[in-house]
Tab-separated table of C-alpha atoms in Angstrom:
chain	number	residue	atom	x	y	z
A	907	MET	CA	-26.391	-137.195	-78.850
A	908	LYS	CA	-27.895	-138.612	-82.052
A	909	THR	CA	-28.742	-137.313	-85.530
A	910	GLY	CA	-32.022	-135.540	-85.569
A	911	GLY	CA	-32.505	-135.833	-89.413
A	912	PHE	CA	-32.050	-134.287	-92.687
A	913	PHE	CA	-34.113	-131.471	-94.246
A	914	ILE	CA	-34.516	-129.859	-97.623
A	915	ILE	CA	-35.772	-126.295	-97.554
A	916	THR	CA	-36.474	-123.854	-100.320
A	917	ILE	CA	-36.648	-120.139	-99.535
A	918	ILE	CA	-38.097	-117.903	-102.255
A	919	LEU	CA	-36.932	-114.578	-101.090
A	920	SER	CA	-33.606	-113.891	-99.445
A	921	LEU	CA	-30.606	-111.562	-99.501
A	922	SER	CA	-27.300	-110.950	-97.573
A	923	ILE	CA	-24.882	-108.179	-98.809
A	924	GLN	CA	-21.594	-106.964	-97.286
A	925	ALA	CA	-22.158	-104.796	-94.396
A	926	GLN	CA	-20.423	-101.352	-94.077
A	927	THR	CA	-18.389	-100.201	-91.176
A	928	VAL	CA	-20.686	-98.406	-88.604
A	929	VAL	CA	-18.147	-96.780	-86.358
A	930	THR	CA	-14.393	-96.611	-87.211
A	931	LYS	CA	-11.789	-94.940	-85.075
A	932	GLU	CA	-8.150	-95.386	-84.354
A	933	THR	CA	-8.935	-97.658	-81.494
A	934	GLY	CA	-11.062	-100.087	-83.463
A	935	THR	CA	-14.488	-100.518	-85.122
A	936	ILE	CA	-18.057	-101.272	-84.379
A	937	ARG	CA	-19.441	-102.857	-87.504
A	938	PRO	CA	-22.031	-105.440	-88.764
A	939	THR	CA	-20.080	-108.179	-90.282
A	940	SER	CA	-23.067	-109.969	-91.780
A	941	SER	CA	-26.617	-108.768	-92.321
A	942	SER	CA	-29.562	-110.324	-93.866
A	943	LEU	CA	-33.203	-109.311	-94.649
A	944	TYR	CA	-35.366	-112.182	-95.799
A	945	LYS	CA	-38.909	-113.342	-95.980
A	946	ALA	CA	-39.730	-116.492	-94.110
A	947	GLY	CA	-43.320	-117.468	-94.466
A	948	LYS	CA	-45.448	-114.619	-93.301
A	949	GLU	CA	-42.603	-112.795	-91.519
A	950	LEU	CA	-39.761	-110.569	-92.466
A	951	VAL	CA	-36.682	-111.687	-90.537
A	952	VAL	CA	-33.725	-109.308	-89.635
A	953	SER	CA	-30.432	-110.858	-88.797
A	954	ILE	CA	-27.325	-108.793	-87.930
A	955	SER	CA	-23.927	-109.883	-86.574
A	956	ILE	CA	-21.769	-107.033	-85.153
A	957	ASP	CA	-18.033	-107.328	-84.374
A	958	ILE	CA	-16.895	-104.797	-81.678
A	959	THR	CA	-13.099	-103.859	-81.233
A	960	ARG	CA	-13.404	-100.262	-80.574
A	961	ASP	CA	-12.808	-99.146	-76.933
A	962	LEU	CA	-15.387	-97.004	-75.384
A	963	SER	CA	-14.736	-94.121	-72.872
A	964	SER	CA	-16.276	-94.430	-69.393
A	965	ASN	CA	-19.325	-92.332	-70.190
A	966	GLU	CA	-19.823	-93.492	-73.754
A	967	SER	CA	-22.727	-95.480	-75.181
A	968	MET	CA	-23.361	-96.472	-78.729
A	969	VAL	CA	-27.041	-96.972	-79.821
A	970	LEU	CA	-27.759	-98.736	-83.186
A	971	VAL	CA	-31.316	-98.681	-84.416
A	972	PRO	CA	-32.269	-101.141	-87.276
A	973	ILE	CA	-34.626	-99.438	-89.712
A	974	VAL	CA	-36.612	-101.269	-92.494
A	975	CYS	CA	-37.957	-98.947	-95.053
A	976	ASP	CA	-38.601	-98.646	-98.866
A	977	THR	CA	-38.216	-95.793	-101.252
A	978	LEU	CA	-41.715	-94.328	-100.406
A	979	GLU	CA	-43.208	-93.365	-97.116
A	980	HIS	CA	-42.882	-96.730	-95.270
A	981	ARG	CA	-40.427	-96.884	-92.399
A	982	LEU	CA	-40.391	-99.380	-89.488
A	983	LYS	CA	-38.043	-98.907	-86.546
A	984	LEU	CA	-36.924	-102.131	-84.775
A	985	PRO	CA	-35.795	-102.484	-81.119
A	986	PRO	CA	-32.464	-100.817	-80.679
A	987	ILE	CA	-28.952	-102.268	-79.988
A	988	TYR	CA	-26.970	-100.671	-77.012
A	989	ILE	CA	-23.233	-101.046	-76.778
A	990	ASN	CA	-22.275	-99.545	-73.447
A	991	SER	CA	-19.302	-98.799	-71.282
A	992	ARG	CA	-19.396	-100.202	-67.924
A	993	LYS	CA	-20.775	-97.115	-66.371
A	994	GLN	CA	-23.449	-96.536	-69.092
A	995	HIS	CA	-24.382	-100.179	-68.888
A	996	ILE	CA	-25.347	-99.656	-65.249
A	997	VAL	CA	-27.425	-96.699	-66.295
A	998	PHE	CA	-29.037	-98.858	-69.002
A	999	LEU	CA	-29.882	-101.629	-66.453
A	1000	ARG	CA	-31.299	-99.091	-63.985
A	1001	GLU	CA	-33.247	-96.959	-66.383
A	1002	THR	CA	-33.358	-97.688	-70.133
A	1003	SER	CA	-34.104	-101.404	-69.984
A	1004	LYS	CA	-37.342	-100.536	-68.162
A	1005	LYS	CA	-38.435	-98.237	-70.977
A	1006	GLU	CA	-37.181	-100.351	-73.922
A	1007	LYS	CA	-37.764	-103.924	-72.813
A	1008	SER	CA	-37.093	-105.320	-76.313
A	1009	ALA	CA	-33.741	-103.597	-76.624
A	1010	GLN	CA	-30.632	-105.715	-76.758
A	1011	ALA	CA	-27.611	-104.538	-74.901
A	1012	LEU	CA	-23.962	-105.468	-74.571
A	1013	GLN	CA	-21.327	-104.252	-72.005
A	1014	ARG	CA	-18.151	-103.302	-73.859
A	1015	LYS	CA	-14.943	-104.945	-72.394
A	1016	ASN	CA	-12.274	-102.835	-73.676
A	1017	GLY	CA	-9.286	-104.591	-75.228
A	1018	ASN	CA	-11.239	-107.518	-76.325
A	1019	LYS	CA	-13.060	-108.468	-79.442
A	1020	GLN	CA	-16.737	-109.032	-78.899
A	1021	THR	CA	-19.582	-110.240	-81.148
A	1022	MET	CA	-23.224	-109.515	-80.841
A	1023	HIS	CA	-25.984	-111.248	-82.697
A	1024	TYR	CA	-29.340	-109.527	-83.440
A	1025	LEU	CA	-32.354	-111.369	-84.651
A	1026	GLN	CA	-35.972	-109.808	-84.965
A	1027	SER	CA	-39.044	-110.752	-87.047
A	1028	VAL	CA	-42.015	-108.796	-87.919
A	1029	PRO	CA	-45.203	-109.520	-89.894
A	1030	PHE	CA	-44.497	-109.332	-93.696
A	1031	GLU	CA	-46.307	-106.452	-95.571
A	1032	GLN	CA	-46.491	-105.926	-99.275
A	1033	TRP	CA	-44.257	-102.840	-99.300
A	1034	MET	CA	-41.457	-104.911	-97.840
A	1035	ASN	CA	-40.778	-106.493	-101.230
A	1036	GLN	CA	-38.666	-103.351	-101.894
A	1037	ALA	CA	-37.301	-103.071	-98.315
A	1038	THR	CA	-33.894	-102.104	-97.266
A	1039	LEU	CA	-32.417	-102.579	-93.818
A	1040	SER	CA	-30.336	-99.748	-92.471
A	1041	LEU	CA	-28.744	-98.771	-89.145
A	1042	ILE	CA	-29.110	-95.289	-87.519
A	1043	GLU	CA	-26.026	-94.823	-85.387
A	1044	LYS	CA	-26.429	-92.791	-82.261
A	1045	SER	CA	-23.375	-92.015	-80.270
A	1046	CYS	CA	-23.231	-90.176	-76.867
A	1047	GLY	CA	-21.073	-89.646	-73.923
A	1048	CYS	CA	-23.593	-89.122	-71.389
A	1049	GLY	CA	-26.338	-91.551	-71.951
A	1050	ILE	CA	-28.362	-89.070	-74.229
A	1051	PRO	CA	-28.472	-89.803	-77.989
A	1052	ASP	CA	-26.363	-87.405	-80.059
A	1053	ALA	CA	-25.836	-87.244	-83.887
A	1054	GLU	CA	-27.342	-89.883	-86.269
A	1055	ASP	CA	-25.700	-91.608	-89.199
A	1056	PHE	CA	-27.907	-93.560	-91.615
A	1057	ILE	CA	-26.179	-96.643	-93.171
A	1058	CYS	CA	-27.804	-99.163	-95.476
A	1059	ILE	CA	-26.536	-102.801	-94.771
A	1060	ALA	CA	-29.010	-105.061	-96.657
A	1061	ARG	CA	-31.795	-105.172	-99.286
A	1062	LEU	CA	-34.579	-107.602	-100.019
A	1063	HIS	CA	-34.622	-108.880	-103.642
A	1064	PRO	CA	-36.650	-111.754	-105.039
A	1065	ARG	CA	-34.276	-114.420	-106.117
A	1066	PRO	CA	-34.486	-118.217	-106.218
A	1067	THR	CA	-32.160	-120.121	-104.066
A	1068	PHE	CA	-31.135	-123.657	-103.052
A	1069	VAL	CA	-30.569	-125.187	-99.712
A	1070	PRO	CA	-28.462	-128.274	-99.024
A	1071	GLN	CA	-29.337	-130.977	-96.637
A	1072	LEU	CA	-27.731	-130.831	-93.214
A	1073	ALA	CA	-27.620	-133.029	-90.062
A	1074	PHE	CA	-29.134	-131.510	-86.817
A	1075	LEU	CA	-28.196	-132.882	-83.425
A	1076	THR	CA	-30.736	-133.914	-80.817
A	1077	PRO	CA	-29.610	-132.191	-77.469
A	1078	GLN	CA	-29.239	-134.224	-74.343
A	1079	VAL	CA	-32.032	-134.178	-71.868
A	1080	GLU	CA	-31.392	-131.576	-69.045
A	1081	THR	CA	-32.033	-133.731	-65.884
A	1082	SER	CA	-32.353	-130.779	-63.631
A	1083	LYS	CA	-33.223	-127.414	-65.049
A	1084	ILE	CA	-31.650	-124.725	-62.781
A	1085	ARG	CA	-32.055	-121.085	-63.902
A	1086	THR	CA	-31.142	-117.675	-62.305
A	1087	GLU	CA	-32.295	-114.160	-62.307
A	1088	LYS	CA	-29.707	-111.569	-61.360
A	1089	GLY	CA	-29.511	-107.887	-60.692
A	1090	SER	CA	-27.854	-105.058	-58.682
A	1091	ALA	CA	-29.493	-102.787	-56.194
A	1092	PHE	CA	-27.924	-99.480	-55.126
A	1093	ILE	CA	-29.415	-99.056	-51.677
A	1094	ASP	CA	-28.302	-95.876	-49.870
A	1095	PHE	CA	-27.557	-95.691	-46.170
A	1096	PRO	CA	-26.911	-92.598	-44.075
A	1097	VAL	CA	-23.251	-92.248	-42.973
A	1098	ASN	CA	-22.126	-95.226	-40.688
A	1099	VAL	CA	-25.754	-96.409	-40.506
A	1100	THR	CA	-26.568	-100.136	-41.232
A	1101	ALA	CA	-30.388	-100.053	-40.852
A	1102	ILE	CA	-32.376	-99.668	-44.086
A	1103	HIS	CA	-34.472	-96.508	-44.357
A	1104	LYS	CA	-37.003	-97.286	-47.092
A	1105	GLU	CA	-37.785	-93.664	-47.775
A	1106	PHE	CA	-34.200	-92.582	-47.849
A	1107	SER	CA	-32.706	-91.447	-51.097
A	1108	ASN	CA	-33.843	-93.677	-53.918
A	1109	ASN	CA	-34.357	-96.798	-51.757
A	1110	VAL	CA	-37.881	-97.393	-52.647
A	1111	ILE	CA	-37.068	-98.031	-56.348
A	1112	GLU	CA	-33.764	-99.968	-55.518
A	1113	LEU	CA	-35.610	-102.273	-53.093
A	1114	ASN	CA	-38.465	-102.799	-55.477
A	1115	LYS	CA	-35.939	-104.126	-57.965
A	1116	ILE	CA	-35.238	-107.078	-55.741
A	1117	ILE	CA	-38.814	-107.514	-54.775
A	1118	GLU	CA	-39.900	-107.562	-58.444
A	1119	THR	CA	-37.241	-110.145	-59.370
A	1120	ILE	CA	-38.281	-112.426	-56.540
A	1121	ASN	CA	-42.019	-111.986	-57.320
A	1122	THR	CA	-41.555	-112.702	-61.066
A	1123	VAL	CA	-40.038	-116.008	-60.161
A	1124	LYS	CA	-42.249	-116.863	-57.219
A	1125	ASN	CA	-45.447	-116.161	-59.208
A	1126	ASP	CA	-44.450	-118.582	-61.923
A	1127	SER	CA	-46.317	-121.862	-61.157
A	1128	ASN	CA	-43.694	-123.825	-63.259
A	1129	VAL	CA	-40.757	-122.988	-61.041
A	1130	SER	CA	-39.638	-123.288	-57.388
A	1131	ILE	CA	-37.090	-120.950	-55.783
A	1132	THR	CA	-34.041	-122.973	-54.482
A	1133	ARG	CA	-31.761	-120.255	-53.285
A	1134	ILE	CA	-31.388	-116.409	-52.913
A	1135	SER	CA	-27.941	-115.014	-52.796
A	1136	ILE	CA	-26.975	-111.540	-51.784
A	1137	HIS	CA	-23.408	-110.032	-52.109
A	1138	GLY	CA	-22.964	-106.606	-50.531
A	1139	TYR	CA	-20.219	-104.188	-51.446
A	1140	ALA	CA	-18.965	-101.185	-49.623
A	1141	SER	CA	-16.945	-98.375	-51.355
A	1142	PRO	CA	-13.181	-97.816	-50.727
A	1143	ASP	CA	-13.616	-94.490	-49.005
A	1144	GLY	CA	-13.066	-94.683	-45.188
A	1145	PRO	CA	-11.165	-97.143	-42.880
A	1146	LEU	CA	-11.176	-100.809	-43.931
A	1147	GLN	CA	-12.257	-101.955	-40.609
A	1148	LEU	CA	-15.328	-99.683	-40.680
A	1149	ASN	CA	-16.207	-100.684	-44.174
A	1150	GLU	CA	-15.986	-104.312	-43.325
A	1151	ARG	CA	-18.494	-103.845	-40.557
A	1152	LEU	CA	-20.743	-101.763	-42.743
A	1153	ALA	CA	-20.672	-104.289	-45.648
A	1154	ARG	CA	-21.290	-107.219	-43.308
A	1155	GLU	CA	-24.191	-105.598	-41.399
A	1156	ARG	CA	-25.821	-103.845	-44.310
A	1157	THR	CA	-25.932	-107.120	-46.192
A	1158	ARG	CA	-27.363	-108.974	-43.160
A	1159	THR	CA	-30.019	-106.058	-42.860
A	1160	LEU	CA	-31.046	-106.502	-46.466
A	1161	LYS	CA	-31.319	-110.446	-45.872
A	1162	GLU	CA	-33.606	-109.652	-42.913
A	1163	TYR	CA	-35.594	-107.195	-45.014
A	1164	VAL	CA	-36.246	-109.853	-47.686
A	1165	SER	CA	-37.000	-112.520	-45.087
A	1166	GLN	CA	-39.691	-110.404	-43.577
A	1167	LEU	CA	-41.436	-110.109	-46.927
A	1168	TYR	CA	-41.394	-113.840	-47.842
A	1169	PRO	CA	-41.988	-117.011	-45.925
A	1170	PHE	CA	-38.542	-118.348	-46.820
A	1171	ASP	CA	-36.685	-120.607	-44.622
A	1172	GLY	CA	-33.494	-118.840	-43.515
A	1173	LYS	CA	-31.436	-121.527	-45.323
A	1174	TYR	CA	-32.794	-120.231	-48.776
A	1175	ILE	CA	-31.060	-116.792	-48.305
A	1176	HIS	CA	-27.229	-116.785	-48.462
A	1177	THR	CA	-25.137	-113.706	-47.975
A	1178	THR	CA	-21.600	-112.709	-48.698
A	1179	TYR	CA	-19.825	-109.310	-48.664
A	1180	THR	CA	-16.813	-107.397	-49.881
A	1181	PRO	CA	-15.587	-104.785	-47.484
A	1182	GLU	CA	-14.273	-102.387	-50.324
A	1183	ASP	CA	-15.046	-102.799	-53.916
A	1184	TRP	CA	-11.500	-102.078	-55.356
A	1185	GLU	CA	-12.188	-104.420	-58.330
A	1186	GLY	CA	-15.083	-102.195	-59.359
A	1187	PHE	CA	-12.939	-99.165	-58.782
A	1188	GLU	CA	-10.304	-100.567	-61.152
A	1189	ALA	CA	-12.923	-101.425	-63.748
A	1190	LEU	CA	-14.165	-97.859	-63.702
A	1191	LEU	CA	-10.578	-96.509	-63.818
A	1192	SER	CA	-9.933	-98.713	-66.862
A	1193	ASP	CA	-12.789	-97.044	-68.720
A	1194	THR	CA	-11.515	-93.487	-67.822
A	1195	THR	CA	-8.954	-91.425	-69.784
A	1196	PHE	CA	-6.929	-88.733	-68.112
A	1197	GLN	CA	-3.302	-87.730	-67.501
A	1198	ASP	CA	-2.598	-89.511	-64.231
A	1199	LYS	CA	-4.517	-92.847	-64.944
A	1200	GLU	CA	-1.350	-94.998	-65.106
A	1201	ALA	CA	0.029	-93.788	-61.848
A	1202	ILE	CA	-3.346	-94.259	-60.143
A	1203	MET	CA	-3.762	-97.606	-61.695
A	1204	LYS	CA	-0.388	-98.810	-60.185
A	1205	ILE	CA	-1.651	-97.752	-56.686
A	1206	VAL	CA	-5.027	-99.480	-57.075
A	1207	THR	CA	-3.540	-102.745	-58.276
A	1208	SER	CA	-0.658	-102.771	-55.738
A	1209	ASN	CA	-0.571	-105.176	-52.795
A	1210	MET	CA	-0.446	-102.242	-50.280
A	1211	HIS	CA	-3.150	-101.976	-47.506
A	1212	PRO	CA	-6.497	-100.619	-48.843
A	1213	ASP	CA	-6.369	-97.635	-46.379
A	1214	ARG	CA	-2.864	-96.824	-47.680
A	1215	LYS	CA	-4.073	-96.858	-51.208
A	1216	GLU	CA	-6.884	-94.484	-50.435
A	1217	GLU	CA	-4.626	-92.200	-48.458
A	1218	ILE	CA	-2.093	-91.902	-51.250
A	1219	ILE	CA	-4.716	-91.265	-53.940
A	1220	ARG	CA	-6.362	-88.617	-51.735
A	1221	MET	CA	-3.099	-86.923	-50.994
A	1222	ARG	CA	-1.390	-87.051	-54.394
A	1223	PHE	CA	-4.381	-86.635	-56.651
A	1224	PRO	CA	-6.902	-84.513	-54.680
A	1225	ALA	CA	-8.911	-83.301	-57.697
A	1226	PHE	CA	-9.316	-86.833	-58.931
A	1227	TYR	CA	-10.311	-88.074	-55.439
A	1228	ARG	CA	-12.963	-85.416	-55.158
A	1229	PHE	CA	-14.428	-86.564	-58.452
A	1230	VAL	CA	-14.648	-90.212	-57.463
A	1231	LEU	CA	-15.915	-89.405	-54.005
A	1232	LYS	CA	-18.883	-87.606	-55.693
A	1233	HIS	CA	-19.401	-89.921	-58.683
A	1234	TRP	CA	-17.792	-93.365	-58.212
A	1235	PHE	CA	-18.148	-94.415	-54.637
A	1236	VAL	CA	-22.080	-94.255	-54.787
A	1237	ILE	CA	-21.906	-96.716	-57.625
A	1238	LEU	CA	-19.480	-98.950	-55.773
A	1239	ARG	CA	-21.843	-99.291	-52.828
A	1240	HIS	CA	-24.209	-102.003	-54.233
A	1241	SER	CA	-25.868	-105.259	-53.424
A	1242	ASP	CA	-25.801	-107.863	-56.134
A	1243	TYR	CA	-28.503	-110.461	-55.893
A	1244	THR	CA	-29.284	-113.755	-57.577
A	1245	VAL	CA	-32.504	-115.700	-57.468
A	1246	GLU	CA	-31.855	-119.404	-58.314
A	1247	TYR	CA	-34.839	-121.565	-59.161
A	1248	HIS	CA	-35.709	-125.092	-60.473
A	1249	VAL	CA	-37.942	-125.425	-63.606
A	1250	ARG	CA	-40.223	-128.467	-64.049
A	1251	PRO	CA	-40.154	-130.370	-67.328
A	1252	PHE	CA	-42.770	-129.587	-70.075
A	1253	THR	CA	-44.608	-131.543	-72.665
A	1254	ILE	CA	-44.473	-130.430	-76.365
A	1255	GLU	CA	-47.876	-128.794	-76.027
A	1256	GLU	CA	-46.792	-126.886	-72.861
A	1257	SER	CA	-43.486	-125.806	-74.451
A	1258	GLN	CA	-45.242	-123.761	-77.085
A	1259	LYS	CA	-46.871	-121.519	-74.513
A	1260	VAL	CA	-43.673	-121.308	-72.505
A	1261	PHE	CA	-41.562	-120.370	-75.607
A	1262	ASP	CA	-43.989	-117.531	-76.310
A	1263	THR	CA	-43.933	-116.259	-72.789
A	1264	ASN	CA	-40.638	-117.244	-71.079
A	1265	PRO	CA	-38.315	-119.242	-73.387
A	1266	LYS	CA	-35.565	-119.310	-70.664
A	1267	ASN	CA	-37.521	-121.959	-68.799
A	1268	LEU	CA	-37.256	-124.462	-71.631
A	1269	SER	CA	-34.280	-126.823	-71.937
A	1270	LEU	CA	-32.365	-126.998	-75.238
A	1271	GLU	CA	-33.943	-130.498	-75.739
A	1272	GLU	CA	-37.540	-129.170	-75.232
A	1273	MET	CA	-36.907	-126.352	-77.659
A	1274	PHE	CA	-35.538	-128.943	-80.231
A	1275	ARG	CA	-38.570	-131.199	-79.874
A	1276	LEU	CA	-40.843	-128.158	-80.221
A	1277	ALA	CA	-38.953	-127.103	-83.387
A	1278	LEU	CA	-39.687	-130.461	-84.987
A	1279	THR	CA	-43.446	-129.776	-84.787
A	1280	TYR	CA	-43.062	-127.055	-87.384
A	1281	THR	CA	-42.256	-127.178	-91.017
A	1282	PRO	CA	-38.511	-127.126	-91.521
A	1283	GLY	CA	-37.481	-123.732	-92.804
A	1284	SER	CA	-40.611	-121.933	-91.517
A	1285	ALA	CA	-40.175	-118.753	-89.641
A	1286	THR	CA	-41.111	-120.370	-86.301
A	1287	TYR	CA	-38.795	-123.266	-86.906
A	1288	ASN	CA	-35.803	-121.092	-87.598
A	1289	LYS	CA	-36.695	-118.713	-84.714
A	1290	ILE	CA	-36.670	-121.621	-82.170
A	1291	PHE	CA	-33.161	-122.697	-83.120
A	1292	MET	CA	-31.817	-119.111	-83.133
A	1293	THR	CA	-33.504	-118.428	-79.753
A	1294	ALA	CA	-31.874	-121.662	-78.414
A	1295	VAL	CA	-28.391	-120.401	-79.369
A	1296	GLN	CA	-29.101	-117.037	-77.693
A	1297	LEU	CA	-30.106	-118.657	-74.477
A	1298	PHE	CA	-27.316	-121.219	-74.634
A	1299	PRO	CA	-24.578	-119.333	-76.386
A	1300	ASP	CA	-21.759	-121.780	-75.327
A	1301	ASN	CA	-23.563	-124.988	-75.888
A	1302	PRO	CA	-21.986	-126.987	-78.723
A	1303	THR	CA	-25.174	-128.603	-79.949
A	1304	ALA	CA	-27.075	-125.257	-79.960
A	1305	ASN	CA	-24.307	-123.694	-81.995
A	1306	LEU	CA	-24.168	-126.542	-84.675
A	1307	ASN	CA	-27.956	-126.540	-85.049
A	1308	ALA	CA	-27.866	-122.652	-85.405
A	1309	ALA	CA	-25.089	-122.983	-87.876
A	1310	CYS	CA	-27.254	-125.365	-89.916
A	1311	ILE	CA	-30.020	-122.761	-89.936
A	1312	ALA	CA	-27.579	-120.063	-91.164
A	1313	LEU	CA	-26.290	-122.356	-93.953
A	1314	ILE	CA	-29.806	-123.106	-94.982
A	1315	GLN	CA	-30.248	-119.311	-95.388
A	1316	LYS	CA	-26.794	-119.100	-97.129
A	1317	ASP	CA	-25.549	-116.882	-94.361
A	1318	THR	CA	-22.023	-118.184	-94.476
A	1319	LYS	CA	-20.410	-115.578	-92.149
A	1320	THR	CA	-22.882	-116.185	-89.371
A	1321	ALA	CA	-22.593	-119.986	-89.869
A	1322	ALA	CA	-18.828	-119.865	-89.589
A	1323	VAL	CA	-19.137	-118.051	-86.213
A	1324	PHE	CA	-21.537	-120.773	-84.801
A	1325	LEU	CA	-19.312	-123.492	-86.144
A	1326	GLU	CA	-16.432	-122.296	-84.103
A	1327	LYS	CA	-18.329	-123.573	-81.030
A	1328	ALA	CA	-19.718	-126.785	-82.604
A	1329	PRO	CA	-18.767	-130.105	-81.260
A	1330	PRO	CA	-15.977	-132.225	-82.907
A	1331	LEU	CA	-18.531	-134.542	-84.574
A	1332	PRO	CA	-19.192	-135.811	-88.080
A	1333	GLU	CA	-22.284	-133.627	-88.180
A	1334	THR	CA	-20.102	-130.584	-87.771
A	1335	THR	CA	-17.656	-131.841	-90.473
A	1336	LEU	CA	-20.636	-132.094	-92.820
A	1337	ALA	CA	-21.796	-128.612	-92.009
A	1338	LYS	CA	-18.251	-127.300	-92.543
A	1339	GLY	CA	-18.323	-129.037	-95.890
A	1340	VAL	CA	-21.564	-127.175	-96.907
A	1341	LEU	CA	-19.973	-123.976	-95.662
A	1342	CYS	CA	-17.027	-124.522	-97.973
A	1343	PHE	CA	-19.257	-125.465	-100.849
A	1344	LEU	CA	-21.320	-122.255	-100.450
A	1345	GLN	CA	-18.082	-120.349	-100.397
A	1346	GLY	CA	-16.998	-121.918	-103.685
A	1347	ASN	CA	-14.219	-124.028	-102.255
A	1348	PHE	CA	-15.382	-127.224	-103.861
A	1349	LYS	CA	-12.156	-129.293	-103.232
A	1350	GLU	CA	-12.238	-128.643	-99.515
A	1351	ALA	CA	-16.018	-129.277	-99.421
A	1352	GLU	CA	-15.606	-132.757	-101.075
A	1353	ALA	CA	-12.824	-133.732	-98.575
A	1354	LEU	CA	-15.049	-132.745	-95.679
A	1355	PHE	CA	-17.964	-134.690	-97.022
A	1356	ARG	CA	-15.743	-137.705	-97.326
A	1357	GLN	CA	-14.359	-137.212	-93.925
A	1358	SER	CA	-17.832	-136.958	-92.343
A	1359	LYS	CA	-18.728	-140.310	-93.953
A	1360	ASP	CA	-15.594	-141.939	-93.031
A	1361	ALA	CA	-16.037	-140.750	-89.361
A	1362	GLY	CA	-19.287	-142.724	-89.150
A	1363	LEU	CA	-22.106	-140.322	-90.362
A	1364	LEU	CA	-23.887	-143.096	-92.252
A	1365	GLN	CA	-26.512	-140.607	-93.530
A	1366	THR	CA	-23.647	-138.985	-95.434
A	1367	ASP	CA	-23.483	-141.890	-97.961
A	1368	PHE	CA	-22.940	-139.321	-100.701
A	1369	ARG	CA	-21.789	-139.312	-104.271
A	1370	SER	CA	-20.136	-136.113	-105.580
A	1371	LYS	CA	-19.074	-135.025	-108.972
A	1372	ILE	CA	-17.366	-131.694	-109.666
A	1373	ILE	CA	-16.729	-130.815	-113.268
A	1374	ILE	CA	-14.602	-127.691	-113.810
A	1375	GLN	CA	-13.908	-126.319	-117.259
A	1376	LEU	CA	-10.937	-123.980	-117.523
A	1377	ASN	CA	-10.801	-122.007	-120.698
A	1378	SER	CA	-7.908	-119.701	-121.353
A	1379	LYS	CA	-8.745	-116.346	-122.967
A	1380	GLN	CA	-6.080	-113.627	-122.935
A	1381	ASN	CA	-4.574	-115.004	-119.766
A	1382	GLU	CA	-7.984	-114.995	-118.055
A	1383	LYS	CA	-9.432	-118.158	-116.581
A	1384	ILE	CA	-13.218	-118.649	-116.897
A	1385	HIS	CA	-14.562	-121.152	-114.350
A	1386	THR	CA	-17.832	-123.040	-115.265
A	1387	THR	CA	-18.948	-125.274	-112.342
A	1388	ASN	CA	-21.774	-127.746	-112.131
A	1389	VAL	CA	-21.917	-129.513	-108.818
A	1390	THR	CA	-24.158	-132.412	-107.916
A	1391	VAL	CA	-24.080	-133.685	-104.308
A	1392	VAL	CA	-26.282	-136.446	-103.087
A	1393	TYR	CA	-26.654	-136.990	-99.204
A	1394	GLY	CA	-28.142	-140.319	-98.260
A	1395	SER	CA	-29.785	-142.938	-100.234
A	1396	SER	CA	-33.120	-141.119	-100.781
A	1397	HIS	CA	-32.409	-137.343	-100.423
A	1398	ALA	CA	-30.701	-135.229	-103.112
A	1399	VAL	CA	-30.196	-131.635	-103.894
A	1400	GLN	CA	-28.854	-130.169	-107.114
A	1401	LEU	CA	-26.415	-127.136	-106.372
A	1402	HIS	CA	-25.616	-124.926	-109.297
A	1403	GLN	CA	-22.943	-122.248	-109.097
């Protein structure tokens, strides 16, 4: 990796204020930790980071709808944010995501802290000069929105600001771009039958999910399918020996169904199966709250034979067994599918069209080269870097560059999150120095600036001067700080606190 360059960007309008807790319960919270509403060129950009520590019940879904409005009649609703329990996430994937294609969703993993980043931009209109950003909270336990709470989390105010210079990293070239599209189909079979009856139950819709996924990839002239994987699951009800046969033969039948529709060589389609989805049963059980949960969990997670597990649950907890027989086992009979494909490389000119239509097909390096064709700090420039980190959330380079964008926007909380995944390089040290500076920690900032230079970042040939006057007045210290930081021999920025 090499240094991509240094940029000075001035943004005329910006704001980030402390967000308020959206949902608070004894088991945790769902709250925006940093929210910003700012004008970038001809667009209004909304950025929200949400920390989730609250556990959701099995049928619970939390919907947060960002709203931009003024004090008059203007009101703009943005794509919603869904935070779902495992069961409700399945409902979301099967139903809601088709109706609200721009919605963002996260499956809650109880017991863990999760963070979600939301970024949207809309054309800027005159009334937005007085805009506020709010969240409408919709909580429900059955997939249907319930009560609404209206919470203001950010405002737009005209205010001049400064932006320091930062070092971006050029990503490594992705030699082979392999991408995947995944999904789950809930194909129903008559009892003990392994043949697919297309008109049976909801099978037309479920089979079409697989076909639409394959067609989406197959019809893209920029890609070529390299592999299709199907993993079939049977539910834990019934004898294990029977379920093993059903899972194996039903998965094979689905492979034959797909093979008949497409001229794929047999080697392209790979199948595996799980006789009984006890892991899925355990996950559903974890999301459920009832008196005998702990006792049943011990049975489910034990090493006893699966048939024995089912027998004990059926005999000791008949009411619970009747419930899962009706509601859970149908969910645990599913076929997970993955379409793997290779994407060809793109020129800069081609990358623009691909970014607008299907950015997933771009490599991190292709998005970086595309970003450099725009003015640093412009809406599109920022959007490309933030899209890159959403598509490559664990990539160190993507996180460092996204942190630089957040620092340029003075969004220190978001920058700090991205810097946690940034690579251990001088460029990251420099970014951490800028973060400390924006937080008012000038001593630590100067140390990090020097450290980045000593580590070999030649562009950080800086000179820094920090003058702090401490005046005592009735045991009260008044801090007056004037900071000048110069990065490189020809680029300088004056920072005034």
